[in-house]
PDB file of C-alpha atoms in Angstrom:
ATOM      1  CA  PHE N  42    -101.874  59.146-149.739  1.00  0.00           C
ATOM      2  CA  ASN N  43    -104.007  56.505-151.406  1.00  0.00           C
ATOM      3  CA  ALA N  44    -106.500  56.458-148.512  1.00  0.00           C
ATOM      4  CA  GLU N  45    -107.002  60.205-148.786  1.00  0.00           C
ATOM      5  CA  ASN N  46    -107.322  60.380-152.600  1.00  0.00           C
ATOM      6  CA  VAL N  47    -110.044  58.616-154.568  1.00  0.00           C
ATOM      7  CA  TYR N  48    -108.970  59.252-158.154  1.00  0.00           C
ATOM      8  CA  THR N  49    -105.191  59.641-157.764  1.00  0.00           C
ATOM      9  CA  LYS N  50    -103.138  56.743-156.517  1.00  0.00           C
ATOM     10  CA  ARG N  51     -99.456  56.160-155.907  1.00  0.00           C
ATOM     11  CA  GLY N  52     -97.477  52.972-156.091  1.00  0.00           C
ATOM     12  CA  ILE N  53     -93.917  51.800-155.537  1.00  0.00           C
ATOM     13  CA  SER N  54     -92.084  49.331-157.756  1.00  0.00           C
ATOM     14  CA  LEU N  55     -88.859  47.671-156.657  1.00  0.00           C
ATOM     15  CA  ILE N  56     -86.888  45.740-159.268  1.00  0.00           C
ATOM     16  CA  PRO N  57     -83.627  43.876-158.487  1.00  0.00           C
ATOM     17  CA  MET N  58     -81.261  42.890-161.288  1.00  0.00           C
ATOM     18  CA  ARG N  59     -78.438  40.358-161.550  1.00  0.00           C
ATOM     19  CA  TYR N  60     -76.756  40.366-164.957  1.00  0.00           C
ATOM     20  CA  GLY N  61     -74.250  37.685-165.848  1.00  0.00           C
ATOM     21  CA  VAL N  62     -71.243  38.831-167.865  1.00  0.00           C
ATOM     22  CA  GLY N  63     -69.147  36.387-169.855  1.00  0.00           C
ATOM     23  CA  ILE N  64     -69.060  34.078-172.855  1.00  0.00           C
ATOM     24  CA  PRO N  65     -68.177  30.374-173.170  1.00  0.00           C
ATOM     25  CA  PRO N  66     -64.505  29.697-172.275  1.00  0.00           C
ATOM     26  CA  MET N  67     -63.609  28.687-175.842  1.00  0.00           C
ATOM     27  CA  TYR N  68     -64.459  32.195-177.044  1.00  0.00           C
ATOM     28  CA  ALA N  69     -63.137  34.035-174.006  1.00  0.00           C
ATOM     29  CA  GLN N  70     -59.893  35.194-175.615  1.00  0.00           C
ATOM     30  CA  SER N  71     -58.567  38.148-177.542  1.00  0.00           C
ATOM     31  CA  SER N  72     -55.429  39.642-179.053  1.00  0.00           C
ATOM     32  CA  ALA N  73     -53.914  43.075-179.467  1.00  0.00           C
ATOM     33  CA  LEU N  74     -51.026  44.648-181.370  1.00  0.00           C
ATOM     34  CA  ILE N  75     -49.034  47.724-180.377  1.00  0.00           C
ATOM     35  CA  ASN N  76     -46.685  49.474-182.813  1.00  0.00           C
ATOM     36  CA  VAL N  77     -44.471  52.308-181.599  1.00  0.00           C
ATOM     37  CA  HIS N  78     -42.945  54.754-184.089  1.00  0.00           C
ATOM     38  CA  LEU N  79     -39.748  56.745-183.754  1.00  0.00           C
ATOM     39  CA  ASP N  80     -41.659  59.978-183.211  1.00  0.00           C
ATOM     40  CA  GLY N  81     -43.140  58.388-180.092  1.00  0.00           C
ATOM     41  CA  SER N  82     -46.614  57.910-181.519  1.00  0.00           C
ATOM     42  CA  VAL N  83     -48.370  54.625-180.846  1.00  0.00           C
ATOM     43  CA  ASN N  84     -50.718  52.618-183.053  1.00  0.00           C
ATOM     44  CA  LEU N  85     -52.978  50.199-181.209  1.00  0.00           C
ATOM     45  CA  PHE N  86     -54.886  47.413-182.938  1.00  0.00           C
ATOM     46  CA  VAL N  87     -57.590  45.489-181.097  1.00  0.00           C
ATOM     47  CA  GLY N  88     -60.032  42.662-181.748  1.00  0.00           C
ATOM     48  CA  GLY N  89     -63.212  44.677-181.371  1.00  0.00           C
ATOM     49  CA  ILE N  90     -65.029  47.625-182.881  1.00  0.00           C
ATOM     50  CA  GLU N  91     -66.341  50.920-181.567  1.00  0.00           C
ATOM     51  CA  LEU N  92     -70.142  51.020-181.401  1.00  0.00           C
ATOM     52  CA  GLY N  93     -70.497  54.160-179.351  1.00  0.00           C
ATOM     53  CA  GLN N  94     -69.907  52.298-176.103  1.00  0.00           C
ATOM     54  CA  GLY N  95     -66.501  53.896-175.510  1.00  0.00           C
ATOM     55  CA  PHE N  96     -64.538  50.733-176.260  1.00  0.00           C
ATOM     56  CA  TYR N  97     -61.684  52.464-178.109  1.00  0.00           C
ATOM     57  CA  THR N  98     -61.358  55.076-175.379  1.00  0.00           C
ATOM     58  CA  LYS N  99     -61.043  52.368-172.720  1.00  0.00           C
ATOM     59  CA  MET N 100     -58.322  50.555-174.681  1.00  0.00           C
ATOM     60  CA  ILE N 101     -56.373  53.784-175.196  1.00  0.00           C
ATOM     61  CA  GLN N 102     -56.690  54.534-171.482  1.00  0.00           C
ATOM     62  CA  ILE N 103     -55.128  51.178-170.609  1.00  0.00           C
ATOM     63  CA  VAL N 104     -52.111  51.784-172.865  1.00  0.00           C
ATOM     64  CA  SER N 105     -51.769  55.333-171.540  1.00  0.00           C
ATOM     65  CA  GLN N 106     -51.888  54.110-167.965  1.00  0.00           C
ATOM     66  CA  GLU N 107     -49.410  51.255-168.374  1.00  0.00           C
ATOM     67  CA  LEU N 108     -46.890  53.122-170.547  1.00  0.00           C
ATOM     68  CA  GLU N 109     -47.368  56.417-168.702  1.00  0.00           C
ATOM     69  CA  ILE N 110     -47.836  58.467-171.857  1.00  0.00           C
ATOM     70  CA  PRO N 111     -50.599  60.919-172.868  1.00  0.00           C
ATOM     71  CA  MET N 112     -53.689  59.491-174.512  1.00  0.00           C
ATOM     72  CA  ASP N 113     -53.314  61.798-177.508  1.00  0.00           C
ATOM     73  CA  MET N 114     -50.142  59.946-178.489  1.00  0.00           C
ATOM     74  CA  ILE N 115     -52.127  56.739-179.014  1.00  0.00           C
ATOM     75  CA  GLN N 116     -54.309  56.073-182.025  1.00  0.00           C
ATOM     76  CA  ILE N 117     -56.504  53.115-182.962  1.00  0.00           C
ATOM     77  CA  PRO N 118     -56.713  52.811-186.762  1.00  0.00           C
ATOM     78  CA  GLU N 119     -59.543  50.904-188.357  1.00  0.00           C
ATOM     79  CA  THR N 120     -59.969  47.416-186.908  1.00  0.00           C
ATOM     80  CA  GLY N 121     -59.008  44.653-189.323  1.00  0.00           C
ATOM     81  CA  THR N 122     -58.266  40.945-189.270  1.00  0.00           C
ATOM     82  CA  ASP N 123     -55.025  41.634-191.128  1.00  0.00           C
ATOM     83  CA  LYS N 124     -53.720  43.171-187.883  1.00  0.00           C
ATOM     84  CA  VAL N 125     -55.545  41.158-185.227  1.00  0.00           C
ATOM     85  CA  PRO N 126     -56.788  37.824-186.607  1.00  0.00           C
ATOM     86  CA  ASN N 127     -59.624  35.693-185.247  1.00  0.00           C
ATOM     87  CA  PRO N 128     -61.372  38.352-183.179  1.00  0.00           C
ATOM     88  CA  GLN N 129     -64.436  37.573-181.136  1.00  0.00           C
ATOM     89  CA  MET N 130     -67.756  39.309-181.586  1.00  0.00           C
ATOM     90  CA  THR N 131     -68.156  42.762-180.134  1.00  0.00           C
ATOM     91  CA  GLY N 132     -70.885  42.203-177.596  1.00  0.00           C
ATOM     92  CA  ALA N 133     -72.016  40.220-174.534  1.00  0.00           C
ATOM     93  CA  SER N 134     -70.589  42.977-172.306  1.00  0.00           C
ATOM     94  CA  SER N 135     -67.229  41.210-172.632  1.00  0.00           C
ATOM     95  CA  THR N 136     -65.405  43.144-175.363  1.00  0.00           C
ATOM     96  CA  ALA N 137     -63.562  45.532-173.054  1.00  0.00           C
ATOM     97  CA  ASP N 138     -62.781  42.750-170.566  1.00  0.00           C
ATOM     98  CA  LEU N 139     -61.220  40.417-173.126  1.00  0.00           C
ATOM     99  CA  ASN N 140     -59.465  42.996-175.285  1.00  0.00           C
ATOM    100  CA  GLY N 141     -58.426  45.072-172.302  1.00  0.00           C
ATOM    101  CA  ASN N 142     -56.452  42.186-170.842  1.00  0.00           C
ATOM    102  CA  ALA N 143     -54.740  41.555-174.186  1.00  0.00           C
ATOM    103  CA  VAL N 144     -53.916  45.264-174.510  1.00  0.00           C
ATOM    104  CA  ARG N 145     -52.542  45.370-170.981  1.00  0.00           C
ATOM    105  CA  LYS N 146     -50.423  42.268-171.606  1.00  0.00           C
ATOM    106  CA  ALA N 147     -48.898  43.819-174.737  1.00  0.00           C
ATOM    107  CA  SER N 148     -48.343  47.120-172.916  1.00  0.00           C
ATOM    108  CA  LEU N 149     -46.503  45.430-170.063  1.00  0.00           C
ATOM    109  CA  GLU N 150     -44.245  43.569-172.499  1.00  0.00           C
ATOM    110  CA  LEU N 151     -43.402  46.819-174.276  1.00  0.00           C
ATOM    111  CA  LYS N 152     -42.788  48.506-170.933  1.00  0.00           C
ATOM    112  CA  LYS N 153     -40.413  45.691-170.035  1.00  0.00           C
ATOM    113  CA  ARG N 154     -38.459  46.181-173.269  1.00  0.00           C
ATOM    114  CA  LEU N 155     -38.080  49.910-172.637  1.00  0.00           C
ATOM    115  CA  ALA N 156     -37.208  49.554-168.943  1.00  0.00           C
ATOM    116  CA  PRO N 157     -33.398  49.310-169.413  1.00  0.00           C
ATOM    117  CA  PHE N 158     -33.329  52.555-171.398  1.00  0.00           C
ATOM    118  CA  LYS N 159     -35.552  54.333-168.916  1.00  0.00           C
ATOM    119  CA  GLU N 160     -33.224  53.173-166.161  1.00  0.00           C
ATOM    120  CA  ALA N 161     -30.161  54.304-168.098  1.00  0.00           C
ATOM    121  CA  LYS N 162     -31.642  57.765-168.640  1.00  0.00           C
ATOM    122  CA  PRO N 163     -34.294  58.353-165.938  1.00  0.00           C
ATOM    123  CA  ASP N 164     -34.622  62.056-166.804  1.00  0.00           C
ATOM    124  CA  GLY N 165     -35.258  61.270-170.457  1.00  0.00           C
ATOM    125  CA  SER N 166     -38.530  61.488-172.353  1.00  0.00           C
ATOM    126  CA  TRP N 167     -40.730  58.820-173.871  1.00  0.00           C
ATOM    127  CA  GLY N 168     -39.469  59.710-177.350  1.00  0.00           C
ATOM    128  CA  GLU N 169     -35.852  59.427-176.231  1.00  0.00           C
ATOM    129  CA  TRP N 170     -36.395  55.998-174.677  1.00  0.00           C
ATOM    130  CA  VAL N 171     -38.104  54.816-177.851  1.00  0.00           C
ATOM    131  CA  GLY N 172     -35.196  56.100-179.954  1.00  0.00           C
ATOM    132  CA  MET N 173     -32.653  54.439-177.669  1.00  0.00           C
ATOM    133  CA  ALA N 174     -34.503  51.137-177.903  1.00  0.00           C
ATOM    134  CA  TRP N 175     -34.700  51.282-181.684  1.00  0.00           C
ATOM    135  CA  ALA N 176     -30.999  52.175-181.943  1.00  0.00           C
ATOM    136  CA  SER N 177     -30.284  49.110-179.795  1.00  0.00           C
ATOM    137  CA  ARG N 178     -32.315  46.910-182.170  1.00  0.00           C
ATOM    138  CA  VAL N 179     -35.128  46.296-179.701  1.00  0.00           C
ATOM    139  CA  GLY N 180     -38.470  45.447-181.281  1.00  0.00           C
ATOM    140  CA  LEU N 181     -41.104  48.155-180.878  1.00  0.00           C
ATOM    141  CA  SER N 182     -43.966  46.044-182.177  1.00  0.00           C
ATOM    142  CA  VAL N 183     -45.616  43.843-179.565  1.00  0.00           C
ATOM    143  CA  ALA N 184     -48.505  41.414-179.887  1.00  0.00           C
ATOM    144  CA  GLY N 185     -50.426  40.298-176.839  1.00  0.00           C
ATOM    145  CA  HIS N 186     -52.890  37.456-176.416  1.00  0.00           C
ATOM    146  CA  TRP N 187     -55.077  36.794-173.396  1.00  0.00           C
ATOM    147  CA  GLY N 188     -57.384  33.880-172.708  1.00  0.00           C
ATOM    148  CA  GLN N 189     -59.641  33.385-169.738  1.00  0.00           C
ATOM    149  CA  GLU N 190     -58.743  30.333-167.666  1.00  0.00           C
ATOM    150  CA  THR N 191     -61.467  27.690-167.917  1.00  0.00           C
ATOM    151  CA  ALA N 192     -61.060  27.086-164.199  1.00  0.00           C
ATOM    152  CA  PHE N 193     -62.245  30.655-163.657  1.00  0.00           C
ATOM    153  CA  THR N 194     -65.831  29.521-164.130  1.00  0.00           C
ATOM    154  CA  GLY N 195     -65.592  25.733-164.278  1.00  0.00           C
ATOM    155  CA  TRP N 196     -68.491  25.718-166.762  1.00  0.00           C
ATOM    156  CA  THR N 197     -69.023  22.331-168.458  1.00  0.00           C
ATOM    157  CA  GLY N 198     -72.116  23.146-170.505  1.00  0.00           C
ATOM    158  CA  TYR N 199     -70.076  23.086-173.726  1.00  0.00           C
ATOM    159  CA  ASP N 200     -67.898  20.109-172.789  1.00  0.00           C
ATOM    160  CA  LYS N 201     -68.846  17.039-174.834  1.00  0.00           C
ATOM    161  CA  ASP N 202     -66.586  14.767-172.767  1.00  0.00           C
ATOM    162  CA  LYS N 203     -68.579  15.689-169.653  1.00  0.00           C
ATOM    163  CA  GLY N 204     -71.925  15.211-171.346  1.00  0.00           C
ATOM    164  CA  TYR N 205     -72.730  18.917-171.482  1.00  0.00           C
ATOM    165  CA  ALA N 206     -73.512  18.645-167.778  1.00  0.00           C
ATOM    166  CA  LYS N 207     -73.925  22.415-167.339  1.00  0.00           C
ATOM    167  CA  GLU N 208     -72.035  22.426-164.078  1.00  0.00           C
ATOM    168  CA  GLY N 209     -69.996  25.290-162.666  1.00  0.00           C
ATOM    169  CA  ASN N 210     -70.564  28.995-163.175  1.00  0.00           C
ATOM    170  CA  ARG N 211     -71.843  30.030-166.616  1.00  0.00           C
ATOM    171  CA  TRP N 212     -70.730  33.638-166.079  1.00  0.00           C
ATOM    172  CA  ALA N 213     -67.372  35.252-165.387  1.00  0.00           C
ATOM    173  CA  TYR N 214     -68.976  37.650-162.907  1.00  0.00           C
ATOM    174  CA  PHE N 215     -72.205  39.479-162.197  1.00  0.00           C
ATOM    175  CA  VAL N 216     -73.315  43.100-162.300  1.00  0.00           C
ATOM    176  CA  THR N 217     -76.066  43.757-159.777  1.00  0.00           C
ATOM    177  CA  SER N 218     -78.466  46.613-159.250  1.00  0.00           C
ATOM    178  CA  ALA N 219     -81.767  47.597-157.701  1.00  0.00           C
ATOM    179  CA  THR N 220     -84.264  50.214-158.857  1.00  0.00           C
ATOM    180  CA  ALA N 221     -87.118  51.769-156.903  1.00  0.00           C
ATOM    181  CA  VAL N 222     -89.735  53.925-158.654  1.00  0.00           C
ATOM    182  CA  VAL N 223     -92.587  55.938-157.147  1.00  0.00           C
ATOM    183  CA  VAL N 224     -95.439  56.445-159.640  1.00  0.00           C
ATOM    184  CA  GLU N 225     -98.589  58.543-159.459  1.00  0.00           C
ATOM    185  CA  LEU N 226    -101.651  57.479-161.497  1.00  0.00           C
ATOM    186  CA  ASP N 227    -104.904  59.201-162.414  1.00  0.00           C
ATOM    187  CA  VAL N 228    -107.312  56.254-162.324  1.00  0.00           C
ATOM    188  CA  LEU N 229    -109.863  58.039-164.568  1.00  0.00           C
ATOM    189  CA  THR N 230    -107.609  59.061-167.453  1.00  0.00           C
ATOM    190  CA  GLY N 231    -104.705  56.627-167.048  1.00  0.00           C
ATOM    191  CA  ILE N 232    -102.269  59.530-167.082  1.00  0.00           C
ATOM    192  CA  HIS N 233     -99.286  58.690-164.903  1.00  0.00           C
ATOM    193  CA  GLN N 234     -95.929  60.122-164.002  1.00  0.00           C
ATOM    194  CA  MET N 235     -92.836  58.994-162.192  1.00  0.00           C
ATOM    195  CA  LEU N 236     -92.310  61.080-159.089  1.00  0.00           C
ATOM    196  CA  LYS N 237     -89.037  59.575-157.892  1.00  0.00           C
ATOM    197  CA  THR N 238     -86.502  57.076-159.189  1.00  0.00           C
ATOM    198  CA  PHE N 239     -83.650  55.528-157.230  1.00  0.00           C
ATOM    199  CA  ILE N 240     -81.016  53.409-158.976  1.00  0.00           C
ATOM    200  CA  VAL N 241     -78.096  51.696-157.257  1.00  0.00           C
ATOM    201  CA  MET N 242     -75.567  49.619-159.216  1.00  0.00           C
ATOM    202  CA  ASP N 243     -72.499  47.605-158.235  1.00  0.00           C
ATOM    203  CA  LEU N 244     -70.258  47.666-161.295  1.00  0.00           C
ATOM    204  CA  GLY N 245     -67.041  46.508-159.661  1.00  0.00           C
ATOM    205  CA  GLU N 246     -63.722  48.171-160.375  1.00  0.00           C
ATOM    206  CA  HIS N 247     -63.086  50.252-163.486  1.00  0.00           C
ATOM    207  CA  SER N 248     -60.710  48.823-166.058  1.00  0.00           C
ATOM    208  CA  THR N 249     -58.430  51.863-165.716  1.00  0.00           C
ATOM    209  CA  LEU N 250     -57.471  54.345-163.032  1.00  0.00           C
ATOM    210  CA  LEU N 251     -58.088  57.341-165.301  1.00  0.00           C
TER     211      LEU N 251
END
């Protein structure tokens, strides 16, 4: 194309990307609180805030998936340190990872508490199992805490005893992608346009099955 056209040229740009996700091990932790009411509704409290990135939806999906109840039965009230103390920042592409594990841990503990009543009445409903548990003096408020194992990365860059050696893996994992763009340029006016764009990303597994 370029050999046949003097004033219009085309070019191809190929850009690979490798984005590290994770924060220093000391901060790689989070907590969650689940409160179940007698009407079957669920309040979920997490250590992060919604910024339009779908964080709350992801956390609700995890509870819905683990407890096998509809998402519309789960509500996240306003985030506050009076419910979940010492939260980490919402950012670094780690909020859903850290909080999601804490939410899942709390959900599994609640599921474990309700298991005997579900087994006793397998054809019952979620509301019935909750009522049976409450009548049996089983706690329906569960707190979960999850912390990333330091051995997961082995990063020593923040370890004073090891001289801040910066050894090991700084990131928990990587998101990779590659982008190819075909551009056409008018060499006289500078006017250009993208003719084709190809984007491929490896994002790993989704945090929920929904």
